[in-house]
Amino acid sequence: MRRIKLLILLLLASISLYAQNSGDVEHSSLNTWGVGAGGVSVYDPQLSSSVYRGFSVTVEGVHQNHYVKNDKAWWVVSDRLSYGRVLNESHTAAMQHLRGKFSYASCYMYRHDESGWKIRCMAGGSLRLSGILNYLPRNYNNVASADVRIQACGYFQFGFMTVPAGSAVKELGIHYSVEFPLIGCSFAPDYGESYYEVWASEPGIGSLARFASLHNCWEADGKLTLSLGFKKFIMSMSFVHDNSLLVPTWKVPEYRFWHNDLSGELSFTLHLGRMNIQ
Amino acid sequence: MRPHIIYIVLLAVLCMLSCKRKPDISPEATFDAAWKIMDEHYCYFRERDIDWKGVCDVYRPKVDAVNGPFELFDLIAEMLDTLGDGHVNLITPLGVSSSSGWFDDYPMDFSWKILSDEDYLGKDYRTAGDLVYDTIGDVGYIRVTSFSSVSRSSLMYIDLYFQNCKGIIVDVRSNGGGDMSLASRLAASFFKEKTLTGFIRHKLSSKHDDFSEPEPIYTDPDEALIDWKRRQVVVLTNRRAFSATNSFVSAMRLAPHCTIVGGVTGGGGGLPLSNELPNGWQLRFSAVPMYGADTVSIEFGVKPDVEVHQTEDDIANRRDPLVDYAINIIHAEELNPQ
């Protein structure tokens, strides 16, 4: 519990530092909000041993800023909320899937420009608050599964962009960003722990909190995006994956992929907002 | 490489990722999925002394000879029946498999036909959700048919109806269970203070014997559906009182002013969960083991305080000896309902 409190204090301290610096962050490279739709693949071993797939809708915000006098230091803030109604393979059961993420990263940027194309690499750290809620009413005493995580992560972003000559497209880009947690706190039931148990037994909700770090949590939460930037909006297609090699919520770690397939979300998104090509 | 070729390749990769994979619904895949789900999640292999790999060795070779869904259903059902667990069911559009061995050799101890005679409830009893209630003389009688629809408001009216009664009979005979939290909250109605009434464990991995330490479960009057802590209560049970009802009876053993009368309950102490097979059939099984306050497993039933059975003579004489006994207890140990 002491480590969890320490982590929360660090998060609060970091956010206050960001607030102090935000007055200097005047140059916004990207500041957009978008809506999207696509497909999602869900594997939740708490509720089922099958993969559920279906339609999803997404609301997403992306904000990238850097200091006016220093374009090497960047802030990347991303918010994402998606909802999906997913079905099992035989279409006999439906699950409601809600996933949200707020991430704030500070990075160093490496840039390389050539005529007609450019490369951008960002590396740094991020603070991430994420959560998943799956609701499957098939089981009387275990209808839902939820997982909330507060984590400090390593952050990496790679971008390759071209500027097509003589077209309305301002920028054609491909980006891949990935976060891999280094330390954090997870609120989720154990493998095999029912929600009746959480409700009825003496430790109650307190039993859900557990410390997560590289000793019990190997995870990669990434996003691959193809984007077409126009003057006032961006069209993009993205694939979001969240793959855990070692699941942080189980007391006895068990090496397994979150799923044999890539568990994730493929969506087409239309962003509206401000984009300044750097 | 030109940039647009990179985009086309990446687009193709993304499209492939989104392609839908057709599930393998062959008899072999369906059988294997059923065996594996049980192997990884079922919680009573040790208590029931089951060699699950040995069971697979017996039944898996028979899959090759299966002809059609009915034979596949029968084969998987036969494999599941080796567990003898009432919480293990194969639930399909063509039928539901269930094990009956856990109650076949026990007396029924319940006859609704006799109970609805004029000597008992008569024909003008009242029904509210899963509750059937009326007075038998100066004793209140509630039959809880299931723990699915038991509301606080219904109990408030029943309380009003029973205001002049000297005690209450809660009849959970042949109640197959339902929502555990409803069962817990009804039990809490008869407690004066927060009381340790059981323990629960959960599996920590897919290994058969890998469980958490027992975690205590308390029955807390703060969660009660109604305040009946001062009421004299007799709970009637039989072998077909199962699952959430079994847990209800286990908790009620520790309620003040409560006597359990009837036969040993049917068990079903494992919290059931459902999962699905590739062809859409559902598989239900015991997943989370539960224990009484004495840390003894309640999977095989809860013994009553007083064992009373309905004999052939009782049936011939149209008597329900369990209700008769309960009325005698209430009259003998009459308490002030306030």
Coordinates of C-alpha atoms in Angstrom, one line a residue:
Chain A
M1 CA 0.0 0.0 0.0
R2 CA 2.9 2.3 0.8
R3 CA 4.2 1.9 -2.8
I4 CA 0.8 2.6 -4.3
K5 CA 0.6 5.8 -2.2
L6 CA 4.1 6.8 -3.4
L7 CA 3.1 6.2 -7.0
I8 CA 0.0 8.4 -6.6
L9 CA 2.1 11.2 -5.0
L10 CA 4.5 11.0 -7.9
L11 CA 1.7 11.2 -10.4
L12 CA 0.2 14.3 -8.7
A13 CA 3.6 15.9 -8.5
S14 CA 4.2 15.4 -12.2
I15 CA 0.8 16.8 -13.1
S16 CA 1.5 19.9 -11.1
L17 CA 4.8 20.3 -12.8
Y18 CA 3.0 20.1 -16.2
A19 CA 0.6 22.7 -15.0
Q20 CA 3.4 25.1 -14.1
N21 CA 5.0 24.6 -17.5
S22 CA 1.9 24.8 -19.5
G23 CA 2.2 28.6 -19.8
D24 CA 5.3 28.2 -21.9
V25 CA 3.8 25.6 -24.1
E26 CA 2.5 28.0 -26.7
H27 CA 3.2 26.2 -29.9
S28 CA 0.7 23.6 -30.7
S29 CA 1.6 21.2 -33.5
L30 CA -1.5 19.1 -33.3
N31 CA -4.7 19.8 -31.4
T32 CA -7.6 17.7 -32.7
W33 CA -10.6 15.8 -31.6
G34 CA -12.1 13.0 -33.6
V35 CA -14.8 10.4 -33.9
G36 CA -14.3 7.0 -35.4
A37 CA -15.8 3.6 -36.0
G38 CA -14.4 0.2 -36.6
G39 CA -14.0 -3.3 -35.3
V40 CA -12.8 -4.5 -31.9
S41 CA -11.5 -7.8 -30.7
V42 CA -11.9 -8.6 -27.0
Y43 CA -10.5 -11.4 -24.9
D44 CA -11.4 -11.4 -21.2
P45 CA -10.5 -14.6 -19.5
Q46 CA -12.6 -13.5 -16.4
L47 CA -15.8 -13.8 -18.4
S48 CA -15.1 -16.3 -21.2
S49 CA -12.4 -18.4 -22.8
S50 CA -13.6 -17.2 -26.3
V51 CA -12.7 -14.2 -28.3
Y52 CA -15.5 -11.7 -28.8
R53 CA -15.5 -9.4 -31.9
G54 CA -17.7 -6.7 -33.1
F55 CA -18.4 -3.1 -33.9
S56 CA -16.9 -0.2 -32.0
V57 CA -17.2 3.6 -31.9
T58 CA -14.4 5.8 -30.7
V59 CA -13.9 9.4 -29.5
E60 CA -10.3 10.5 -29.5
G61 CA -8.3 13.6 -28.7
V62 CA -4.7 14.1 -29.7
H63 CA -2.7 17.2 -28.6
Q64 CA 1.0 17.7 -29.3
N65 CA 2.8 20.8 -28.1
H66 CA 6.4 22.0 -27.8
Y67 CA 8.1 25.0 -26.3
V68 CA 8.3 28.0 -28.5
K69 CA 12.1 28.2 -28.0
N70 CA 12.8 24.5 -27.9
D71 CA 11.3 22.2 -30.5
K72 CA 13.1 19.2 -29.1
A73 CA 11.0 18.9 -26.0
W74 CA 7.4 17.9 -26.6
W75 CA 4.3 17.1 -24.7
V76 CA 1.9 14.6 -26.1
V77 CA -1.5 14.3 -24.5
S78 CA -4.0 11.7 -25.8
D79 CA -7.5 10.8 -24.7
R80 CA -9.4 7.9 -26.1
L81 CA -12.8 6.4 -25.2
S82 CA -14.3 3.6 -27.2
Y83 CA -17.4 1.5 -26.9
G84 CA -18.0 -1.8 -28.6
R85 CA -20.7 -4.4 -28.7
V86 CA -19.0 -7.7 -29.4
L87 CA -20.1 -11.2 -30.0
N88 CA -18.6 -14.6 -29.5
E89 CA -17.6 -16.7 -32.5
S90 CA -20.9 -18.5 -32.7
H91 CA -22.9 -15.3 -32.1
T92 CA -24.7 -16.8 -29.1
A93 CA -23.6 -14.3 -26.5
A94 CA -23.0 -10.5 -26.6
M95 CA -20.6 -8.5 -24.4
Q96 CA -20.6 -4.7 -23.9
H97 CA -17.0 -3.4 -24.0
L98 CA -16.0 0.0 -22.8
R99 CA -12.3 1.1 -22.9
G100 CA -10.8 4.5 -21.9
K101 CA -7.4 5.9 -21.7
F102 CA -5.8 9.2 -20.7
S103 CA -2.1 9.5 -21.4
Y104 CA 0.3 12.4 -20.9
A105 CA 3.8 12.0 -22.3
S106 CA 6.8 14.2 -22.3
C107 CA 9.4 13.4 -24.9
Y108 CA 12.6 14.3 -26.7
M109 CA 12.1 14.6 -30.5
Y110 CA 14.6 13.6 -33.1
R111 CA 13.8 14.9 -36.6
H112 CA 15.2 14.3 -40.0
D113 CA 14.0 16.3 -43.1
E114 CA 14.6 15.6 -46.7
S115 CA 12.9 17.2 -49.7
G116 CA 9.5 15.4 -50.0
W117 CA 9.6 13.3 -46.8
K118 CA 10.6 13.5 -43.2
I119 CA 11.0 11.4 -40.2
R120 CA 10.0 12.1 -36.6
C121 CA 11.0 10.1 -33.6
M122 CA 9.9 10.8 -30.0
A123 CA 11.1 9.0 -26.9
G124 CA 10.3 9.7 -23.3
G125 CA 8.0 8.8 -20.5
S126 CA 4.3 8.9 -20.0
L127 CA 1.8 8.8 -17.2
R128 CA -1.3 6.8 -18.1
L129 CA -4.7 6.2 -16.6
S130 CA -6.6 3.4 -18.4
G131 CA -9.5 1.2 -17.8
I132 CA -11.6 -1.5 -19.4
L133 CA -15.2 -2.5 -18.5
N134 CA -16.7 -5.6 -20.0
Y135 CA -20.3 -6.6 -19.2
L136 CA -21.5 -10.0 -20.1
P137 CA -24.8 -10.8 -18.3
R138 CA -24.6 -14.6 -18.8
N139 CA -23.3 -15.3 -15.3
Y140 CA -25.6 -14.4 -12.4
N141 CA -22.8 -13.8 -9.9
N142 CA -20.1 -12.6 -12.3
V143 CA -21.7 -10.3 -14.9
A144 CA -18.8 -7.9 -15.3
S145 CA -15.1 -7.5 -15.4
A146 CA -13.3 -4.3 -14.9
D147 CA -9.7 -3.3 -14.8
V148 CA -8.3 0.2 -13.9
R149 CA -4.6 1.0 -14.1
I150 CA -2.5 4.0 -13.2
Q151 CA 0.9 3.6 -14.7
A152 CA 4.2 5.3 -15.4
C153 CA 5.3 4.1 -18.8
G154 CA 8.1 4.3 -21.4
Y155 CA 6.8 6.1 -24.5
F156 CA 8.0 5.9 -28.1
Q157 CA 6.6 7.4 -31.3
F158 CA 7.8 7.0 -34.8
G159 CA 6.4 9.1 -37.7
F160 CA 7.1 9.0 -41.4
M161 CA 5.5 11.8 -43.5
T162 CA 5.4 13.0 -47.1
V163 CA 3.9 16.1 -48.6
P164 CA 2.3 15.2 -51.9
A165 CA 3.0 17.9 -54.4
G166 CA 0.1 19.7 -56.1
S167 CA -2.7 18.1 -54.1
A168 CA -5.1 19.2 -51.3
V169 CA -3.5 16.8 -49.0
K170 CA -1.2 18.7 -46.7
E171 CA 0.5 15.7 -45.2
L172 CA 0.5 12.0 -45.7
G173 CA 1.8 10.2 -42.6
I174 CA 2.3 7.0 -40.9
H175 CA 2.8 6.9 -37.1
Y176 CA 3.4 4.2 -34.6
S177 CA 3.3 5.0 -30.9
V178 CA 3.7 2.6 -28.1
E179 CA 3.6 2.7 -24.3
F180 CA 5.1 0.0 -22.1
P181 CA 4.4 0.3 -18.4
L182 CA 7.4 0.4 -16.0
I183 CA 5.6 0.8 -12.7
G184 CA 2.0 1.3 -11.6
C185 CA -1.0 0.2 -9.7
S186 CA -3.7 -2.0 -11.0
F187 CA -7.2 -2.5 -9.7
A188 CA -8.6 -5.7 -11.0
P189 CA -9.7 -9.1 -9.7
D190 CA -7.5 -12.2 -9.6
Y191 CA -7.8 -14.9 -12.1
G192 CA -10.9 -16.9 -11.1
E193 CA -12.1 -14.3 -8.6
S194 CA -15.8 -13.6 -9.0
Y195 CA -17.4 -10.3 -8.4
Y196 CA -19.6 -11.9 -5.8
E197 CA -16.4 -12.6 -3.8
V198 CA -15.3 -9.0 -4.2
W199 CA -18.6 -7.9 -2.9
A200 CA -19.1 -10.4 -0.1
S201 CA -15.7 -11.3 1.3
E202 CA -14.0 -9.3 4.0
P203 CA -11.1 -7.7 2.0
G204 CA -13.7 -6.4 -0.4
I205 CA -12.6 -3.8 -3.0
G206 CA -9.3 -3.3 -1.2
S207 CA -8.3 -6.8 -2.4
L208 CA -8.4 -5.5 -6.0
A209 CA -5.5 -3.1 -5.7
R210 CA -2.1 -4.5 -6.5
F211 CA 1.3 -3.1 -7.3
A212 CA 2.5 -3.7 -10.9
S213 CA 5.9 -3.3 -12.3
L214 CA 8.2 -5.2 -14.6
H215 CA 8.3 -8.1 -12.1
N216 CA 4.7 -9.0 -12.9
C217 CA 3.6 -6.8 -15.8
W218 CA 4.9 -6.9 -19.3
E219 CA 2.6 -5.0 -21.5
A220 CA 2.6 -3.1 -24.8
D221 CA -0.1 -0.7 -25.6
G222 CA 0.4 0.6 -29.1
K223 CA -1.3 2.4 -32.0
L224 CA -0.5 2.3 -35.6
T225 CA -2.0 5.2 -37.7
L226 CA -2.2 6.0 -41.3
S227 CA -3.3 9.6 -41.8
L228 CA -4.2 12.0 -44.5
G229 CA -3.9 15.6 -43.2
F230 CA -6.0 18.3 -45.0
K231 CA -6.1 21.9 -44.1
K232 CA -8.8 21.7 -41.5
F233 CA -9.2 18.0 -40.7
I234 CA -7.3 14.8 -40.7
M235 CA -8.6 11.4 -41.9
S236 CA -6.9 8.5 -40.3
M237 CA -7.1 4.7 -40.0
S238 CA -5.6 3.3 -36.8
F239 CA -5.0 0.0 -35.2
V240 CA -4.8 -0.1 -31.4
H241 CA -3.4 -3.1 -29.7
D242 CA -3.1 -3.9 -26.0
N243 CA -1.1 -7.0 -25.5
S244 CA 0.0 -8.3 -22.2
L245 CA 2.7 -11.0 -22.0
L246 CA 2.4 -11.2 -18.2
V247 CA -0.9 -10.2 -16.7
P248 CA -0.4 -7.9 -13.8
T249 CA -3.6 -8.8 -12.0
W250 CA -2.9 -12.4 -11.2
K251 CA -1.1 -13.2 -7.9
V252 CA 0.8 -16.1 -9.5
P253 CA 2.1 -14.8 -12.8
E254 CA 1.3 -17.1 -15.7
Y255 CA 3.1 -16.5 -19.0
R256 CA 0.5 -16.3 -21.7
F257 CA -0.5 -14.0 -24.5
W258 CA -3.6 -12.0 -23.8
H259 CA -4.8 -13.8 -26.8
N260 CA -3.5 -15.9 -29.7
D261 CA -4.7 -13.3 -32.1
L262 CA -3.9 -9.7 -31.7
S263 CA -6.4 -8.3 -29.3
G264 CA -7.2 -4.8 -30.3
E265 CA -9.2 -2.3 -32.2
L266 CA -9.2 -1.2 -35.8
S267 CA -11.0 2.0 -36.5
F268 CA -11.4 4.7 -39.1
T269 CA -11.4 8.2 -37.5
L270 CA -12.1 11.7 -38.7
H271 CA -10.2 14.3 -36.7
L272 CA -11.2 18.0 -36.6
G273 CA -8.8 20.6 -35.2
R274 CA -5.6 22.5 -35.7
M275 CA -2.5 21.0 -37.3
N276 CA 0.7 22.9 -37.9
I277 CA 3.2 21.0 -40.0
Q278 CA 6.5 20.8 -38.2
Chain B
M1 CA 10.8 1.9 -52.2
R2 CA 8.3 4.6 -53.0
P3 CA 6.2 5.9 -50.1
H4 CA 2.8 4.9 -51.6
I5 CA 3.9 1.2 -51.8
I6 CA 4.6 1.3 -48.1
Y7 CA 1.0 2.6 -47.5
I8 CA -0.5 -0.1 -49.7
V9 CA 1.4 -2.8 -47.8
L10 CA 0.4 -1.5 -44.4
L11 CA -3.2 -1.1 -45.5
A12 CA -3.2 -4.7 -46.6
V13 CA -1.8 -5.8 -43.2
L14 CA -4.4 -3.9 -41.3
C15 CA -7.2 -5.4 -43.4
M16 CA -5.8 -8.9 -42.8
L17 CA -5.8 -8.2 -39.1
S18 CA -9.5 -7.4 -39.2
C19 CA -10.4 -10.5 -41.1
K20 CA -12.8 -12.7 -39.3
R21 CA -11.6 -16.2 -38.5
K22 CA -14.1 -19.0 -38.8
P23 CA -14.4 -21.0 -35.6
D24 CA -13.7 -24.7 -35.7
I25 CA -17.0 -26.3 -34.8
S26 CA -16.0 -29.9 -35.5
P27 CA -17.0 -32.5 -32.9
E28 CA -13.3 -32.9 -32.0
A29 CA -12.9 -29.1 -31.4
T30 CA -16.1 -28.9 -29.4
F31 CA -15.3 -31.8 -27.2
D32 CA -11.7 -30.6 -26.6
A33 CA -13.0 -27.1 -25.7
A34 CA -15.4 -28.6 -23.2
W35 CA -12.7 -30.7 -21.6
K36 CA -10.2 -27.8 -21.5
I37 CA -12.7 -25.3 -20.0
M38 CA -13.4 -27.7 -17.2
D39 CA -9.8 -28.6 -16.8
E40 CA -8.8 -25.0 -16.3
H41 CA -11.7 -23.6 -14.4
Y42 CA -13.6 -26.4 -12.5
C43 CA -12.9 -26.1 -8.8
Y44 CA -13.8 -29.5 -7.2
F45 CA -11.6 -32.1 -8.9
R46 CA -9.9 -32.9 -5.6
E47 CA -13.0 -32.9 -3.4
R48 CA -14.7 -35.3 -5.9
D49 CA -11.6 -37.4 -6.4
I50 CA -11.7 -37.1 -10.2
D51 CA -8.9 -37.9 -12.5
W52 CA -9.9 -35.5 -15.3
K53 CA -7.1 -36.6 -17.7
G54 CA -8.3 -40.2 -17.2
V55 CA -11.8 -39.2 -18.0
C56 CA -10.5 -37.6 -21.2
D57 CA -8.7 -40.9 -22.1
V58 CA -12.0 -42.7 -21.8
Y59 CA -14.3 -40.4 -23.7
R60 CA -12.0 -38.6 -26.3
P61 CA -11.6 -41.7 -28.5
K62 CA -15.4 -42.0 -28.8
V63 CA -15.6 -38.6 -30.6
D64 CA -14.5 -40.2 -33.9
A65 CA -17.6 -42.3 -33.9
V66 CA -20.0 -39.4 -33.1
N67 CA -22.7 -38.9 -35.8
G68 CA -24.5 -35.6 -35.5
P69 CA -25.1 -33.1 -32.8
F70 CA -27.3 -35.3 -30.6
E71 CA -24.6 -37.9 -30.2
L72 CA -22.0 -35.2 -29.5
F73 CA -24.3 -33.7 -26.9
D74 CA -24.8 -37.1 -25.3
L75 CA -21.1 -37.9 -25.3
I76 CA -20.1 -34.5 -23.7
A77 CA -23.0 -34.8 -21.2
E78 CA -21.8 -38.3 -20.2
M79 CA -18.3 -37.0 -19.7
L80 CA -19.6 -34.2 -17.5
D81 CA -21.8 -36.5 -15.5
T82 CA -18.7 -38.3 -14.2
L83 CA -18.4 -35.2 -11.9
G84 CA -21.8 -35.8 -10.3
D85 CA -22.1 -32.0 -9.8
G86 CA -25.5 -30.3 -10.0
H87 CA -23.8 -27.1 -11.2
V88 CA -22.3 -28.8 -14.2
N89 CA -24.6 -28.4 -17.2
L90 CA -24.3 -28.5 -21.0
I91 CA -26.8 -25.9 -22.1
T92 CA -27.8 -26.1 -25.8
P93 CA -30.8 -25.4 -28.0
L94 CA -31.3 -29.2 -28.3
G95 CA -31.4 -29.8 -24.6
V96 CA -29.8 -29.3 -21.2
S97 CA -27.7 -31.9 -19.5
S98 CA -27.7 -32.3 -15.8
S99 CA -26.6 -34.7 -13.1
S100 CA -29.3 -36.1 -10.9
G101 CA -27.2 -38.4 -8.8
W102 CA -26.9 -35.9 -6.0
F103 CA -30.6 -36.1 -5.1
D104 CA -31.9 -39.3 -6.6
D105 CA -31.3 -41.4 -3.5
Y106 CA -32.8 -39.0 -1.0
P107 CA -36.5 -38.5 0.1
M108 CA -38.4 -35.8 -1.6
D109 CA -39.7 -34.3 1.7
F110 CA -41.9 -31.9 -0.1
S111 CA -45.4 -32.0 -1.7
W112 CA -47.0 -28.9 -2.9
K113 CA -50.3 -30.7 -3.2
I114 CA -50.3 -31.5 0.5
L115 CA -49.1 -28.0 1.4
S116 CA -52.0 -26.4 -0.5
D117 CA -54.5 -28.5 1.5
E118 CA -56.8 -26.6 3.8
D119 CA -54.8 -27.8 6.8
Y120 CA -51.9 -25.8 5.6
L121 CA -52.0 -22.9 3.1
G122 CA -55.3 -23.7 1.3
K123 CA -55.9 -22.4 -2.1
D124 CA -56.0 -18.6 -1.3
Y125 CA -52.3 -18.1 -0.6
R126 CA -50.5 -15.1 -1.9
T127 CA -47.7 -14.8 -4.4
A128 CA -45.1 -12.0 -4.8
G129 CA -42.3 -12.7 -7.2
D130 CA -40.5 -15.8 -6.0
L131 CA -42.3 -15.7 -2.7
V132 CA -45.5 -17.6 -1.8
Y133 CA -46.8 -16.7 1.6
D134 CA -49.8 -17.0 3.9
T135 CA -50.5 -17.7 7.5
I136 CA -51.0 -21.1 9.0
G137 CA -52.9 -20.4 12.1
D138 CA -50.7 -18.0 14.1
V139 CA -47.5 -18.8 12.2
G140 CA -46.3 -17.0 9.1
Y141 CA -45.3 -19.2 6.2
I142 CA -43.1 -18.1 3.2
R143 CA -42.0 -20.4 0.5
V144 CA -39.0 -19.1 -1.4
T145 CA -39.2 -20.8 -4.8
S146 CA -36.0 -19.2 -6.2
F147 CA -33.5 -16.4 -5.3
S148 CA -34.2 -14.5 -8.5
S149 CA -37.0 -12.1 -7.6
V150 CA -37.1 -11.4 -3.9
S151 CA -37.8 -7.7 -3.3
R152 CA -37.6 -5.6 -0.2
S153 CA -41.0 -4.1 -1.0
S154 CA -42.6 -7.6 -1.1
L155 CA -41.1 -8.4 2.2
M156 CA -42.4 -5.2 3.8
Y157 CA -45.9 -6.2 2.8
I158 CA -45.3 -9.7 4.1
D159 CA -44.1 -8.2 7.3
L160 CA -47.3 -6.3 7.6
Y161 CA -49.3 -9.4 6.8
F162 CA -47.4 -11.4 9.5
Q163 CA -47.6 -8.7 12.2
N164 CA -49.6 -10.9 14.6
C165 CA -47.7 -14.1 13.9
K166 CA -45.6 -15.8 16.6
G167 CA -42.9 -16.9 14.2
I168 CA -42.0 -17.4 10.6
I169 CA -41.4 -20.5 8.5
V170 CA -39.0 -19.9 5.6
D171 CA -39.5 -22.9 3.3
V172 CA -36.6 -23.3 0.8
R173 CA -37.3 -26.9 -0.1
S174 CA -36.7 -27.6 -3.8
N175 CA -35.3 -24.1 -4.3
G176 CA -32.6 -24.6 -6.9
G177 CA -30.8 -21.3 -6.1
G178 CA -30.3 -18.1 -8.0
D179 CA -28.6 -14.8 -7.1
M180 CA -26.2 -15.3 -4.2
S181 CA -26.4 -11.7 -3.1
L182 CA -30.2 -12.0 -2.7
A183 CA -29.7 -15.1 -0.7
S184 CA -27.2 -13.3 1.5
R185 CA -29.4 -10.3 2.0
L186 CA -32.4 -12.4 3.0
A187 CA -30.3 -14.3 5.5
A188 CA -29.0 -11.0 6.8
S189 CA -32.6 -10.1 7.7
F190 CA -32.4 -12.5 10.6
F191 CA -29.1 -11.4 12.1
K192 CA -28.6 -9.0 15.0
E193 CA -25.0 -8.3 14.3
K194 CA -22.3 -8.8 11.6
T195 CA -21.4 -12.5 11.8
L196 CA -18.8 -14.6 10.1
T197 CA -20.9 -17.2 8.2
G198 CA -18.5 -18.6 5.7
F199 CA -15.3 -18.5 3.6
I200 CA -14.6 -18.3 -0.1
R201 CA -11.6 -19.1 -2.2
H202 CA -10.8 -18.6 -5.9
K203 CA -8.5 -20.3 -8.3
L204 CA -5.2 -18.5 -8.8
S205 CA -4.3 -20.3 -12.1
S206 CA -5.5 -23.1 -14.3
K207 CA -3.9 -25.7 -12.1
H208 CA -6.4 -28.0 -10.3
D209 CA -5.1 -27.3 -6.7
D210 CA -4.0 -23.7 -6.9
F211 CA -6.3 -21.7 -4.7
S212 CA -6.2 -18.5 -2.7
E213 CA -6.3 -18.5 1.0
P214 CA -9.9 -18.6 2.4
E215 CA -11.4 -15.2 2.7
P216 CA -14.1 -14.6 5.3
I217 CA -17.7 -13.8 4.3
Y218 CA -19.7 -11.9 6.9
T219 CA -23.5 -11.7 7.0
D220 CA -24.2 -8.1 7.8
P221 CA -27.6 -6.9 9.0
D222 CA -26.8 -3.5 7.3
E223 CA -27.4 -5.3 4.0
A224 CA -30.7 -6.9 5.2
L225 CA -33.8 -6.8 3.0
I226 CA -35.9 -6.4 6.1
D227 CA -35.5 -6.3 9.9
W228 CA -36.6 -9.7 11.2
K229 CA -33.8 -10.2 13.7
R230 CA -36.2 -10.7 16.6
R231 CA -38.4 -13.1 14.8
Q232 CA -38.5 -16.8 15.7
V233 CA -37.7 -18.5 12.4
V234 CA -37.6 -22.1 11.2
V235 CA -36.0 -22.9 7.9
L236 CA -37.3 -26.0 6.0
T237 CA -34.9 -27.8 3.8
N238 CA -34.7 -30.9 1.6
R239 CA -32.1 -32.4 -0.7
R240 CA -33.2 -30.3 -3.6
A241 CA -32.3 -27.1 -1.9
F242 CA -29.3 -26.3 -4.0
S243 CA -26.7 -23.6 -4.8
A244 CA -27.6 -20.2 -3.4
T245 CA -30.2 -21.9 -1.2
N246 CA -27.5 -24.1 0.2
S247 CA -25.4 -21.0 1.0
F248 CA -28.6 -19.4 2.6
V249 CA -29.1 -22.4 4.8
S250 CA -25.4 -22.5 5.7
A251 CA -25.6 -18.8 6.9
M252 CA -28.9 -19.3 8.7
R253 CA -27.3 -22.0 10.9
L254 CA -25.7 -19.1 12.7
A255 CA -28.8 -16.8 12.9
P256 CA -30.2 -16.2 16.4
H257 CA -33.7 -17.7 17.0
C258 CA -33.3 -19.9 13.9
T259 CA -33.7 -23.7 13.6
I260 CA -33.1 -25.6 10.4
V261 CA -35.5 -28.5 10.0
G262 CA -35.7 -31.2 7.2
G263 CA -33.2 -33.1 5.2
V264 CA -29.6 -32.3 4.3
T265 CA -29.4 -29.8 1.5
G266 CA -28.3 -30.6 -2.0
G267 CA -25.0 -28.8 -1.9
G268 CA -23.7 -26.8 -4.9
G269 CA -21.3 -24.8 -2.7
G270 CA -19.3 -23.8 -5.7
L271 CA -20.3 -20.5 -7.3
P272 CA -21.2 -21.4 -10.9
L273 CA -19.9 -19.7 -14.0
S274 CA -20.8 -20.3 -17.6
N275 CA -18.6 -20.4 -20.7
E276 CA -19.2 -21.2 -24.3
L277 CA -18.0 -23.8 -26.8
P278 CA -17.0 -22.9 -30.3
N279 CA -20.3 -24.1 -31.7
G280 CA -22.3 -21.8 -29.3
W281 CA -23.2 -24.4 -26.7
Q282 CA -22.9 -23.2 -23.2
L283 CA -21.1 -25.0 -20.4
R284 CA -21.8 -24.2 -16.8
F285 CA -19.6 -25.4 -14.0
S286 CA -18.6 -24.8 -10.3
A287 CA -15.8 -22.2 -10.4
V288 CA -15.4 -20.7 -6.9
P289 CA -15.5 -23.0 -3.9
M290 CA -17.3 -21.8 -0.7
Y291 CA -17.2 -23.0 2.9
G292 CA -19.1 -22.8 6.1
A293 CA -18.0 -20.7 9.1
D294 CA -16.3 -23.9 10.3
T295 CA -14.2 -24.0 7.1
V296 CA -15.9 -27.2 6.0
S297 CA -16.9 -27.3 2.3
I298 CA -20.6 -26.9 1.7
E299 CA -20.3 -28.5 -1.7
F300 CA -22.0 -31.7 -0.5
G301 CA -24.8 -30.1 1.5
V302 CA -25.6 -28.6 4.9
K303 CA -27.0 -30.8 7.7
P304 CA -30.2 -29.5 9.4
D305 CA -30.4 -28.9 13.2
V306 CA -33.3 -31.4 13.3
E307 CA -33.6 -34.1 10.6
V308 CA -37.2 -34.7 9.8
H309 CA -38.5 -36.5 6.7
Q310 CA -41.8 -37.0 5.0
T311 CA -42.7 -40.7 5.0
E312 CA -45.0 -42.6 2.8
D313 CA -47.5 -42.7 5.7
D314 CA -47.3 -38.9 6.0
I315 CA -48.1 -38.6 2.3
A316 CA -51.0 -41.1 2.7
N317 CA -52.3 -39.1 5.7
R318 CA -51.7 -35.8 3.8
R319 CA -49.4 -34.4 6.4
D320 CA -46.3 -32.3 6.0
P321 CA -44.3 -33.3 9.1
L322 CA -41.6 -30.6 8.5
V323 CA -44.2 -27.8 8.7
D324 CA -45.9 -29.5 11.7
Y325 CA -42.5 -29.7 13.4
A326 CA -41.7 -26.1 12.6
I327 CA -45.1 -24.9 14.0
N328 CA -44.4 -26.9 17.2
I329 CA -41.0 -25.3 17.6
I330 CA -42.4 -21.8 17.2
H331 CA -45.1 -22.4 19.7
A332 CA -42.7 -23.9 22.2
E333 CA -40.1 -21.2 21.9
E334 CA -42.5 -18.3 21.4
L335 CA -40.7 -14.9 21.5
N336 CA -41.9 -11.4 21.6
P337 CA -42.0 -10.3 17.9
Q338 CA -41.0 -6.8 19.0

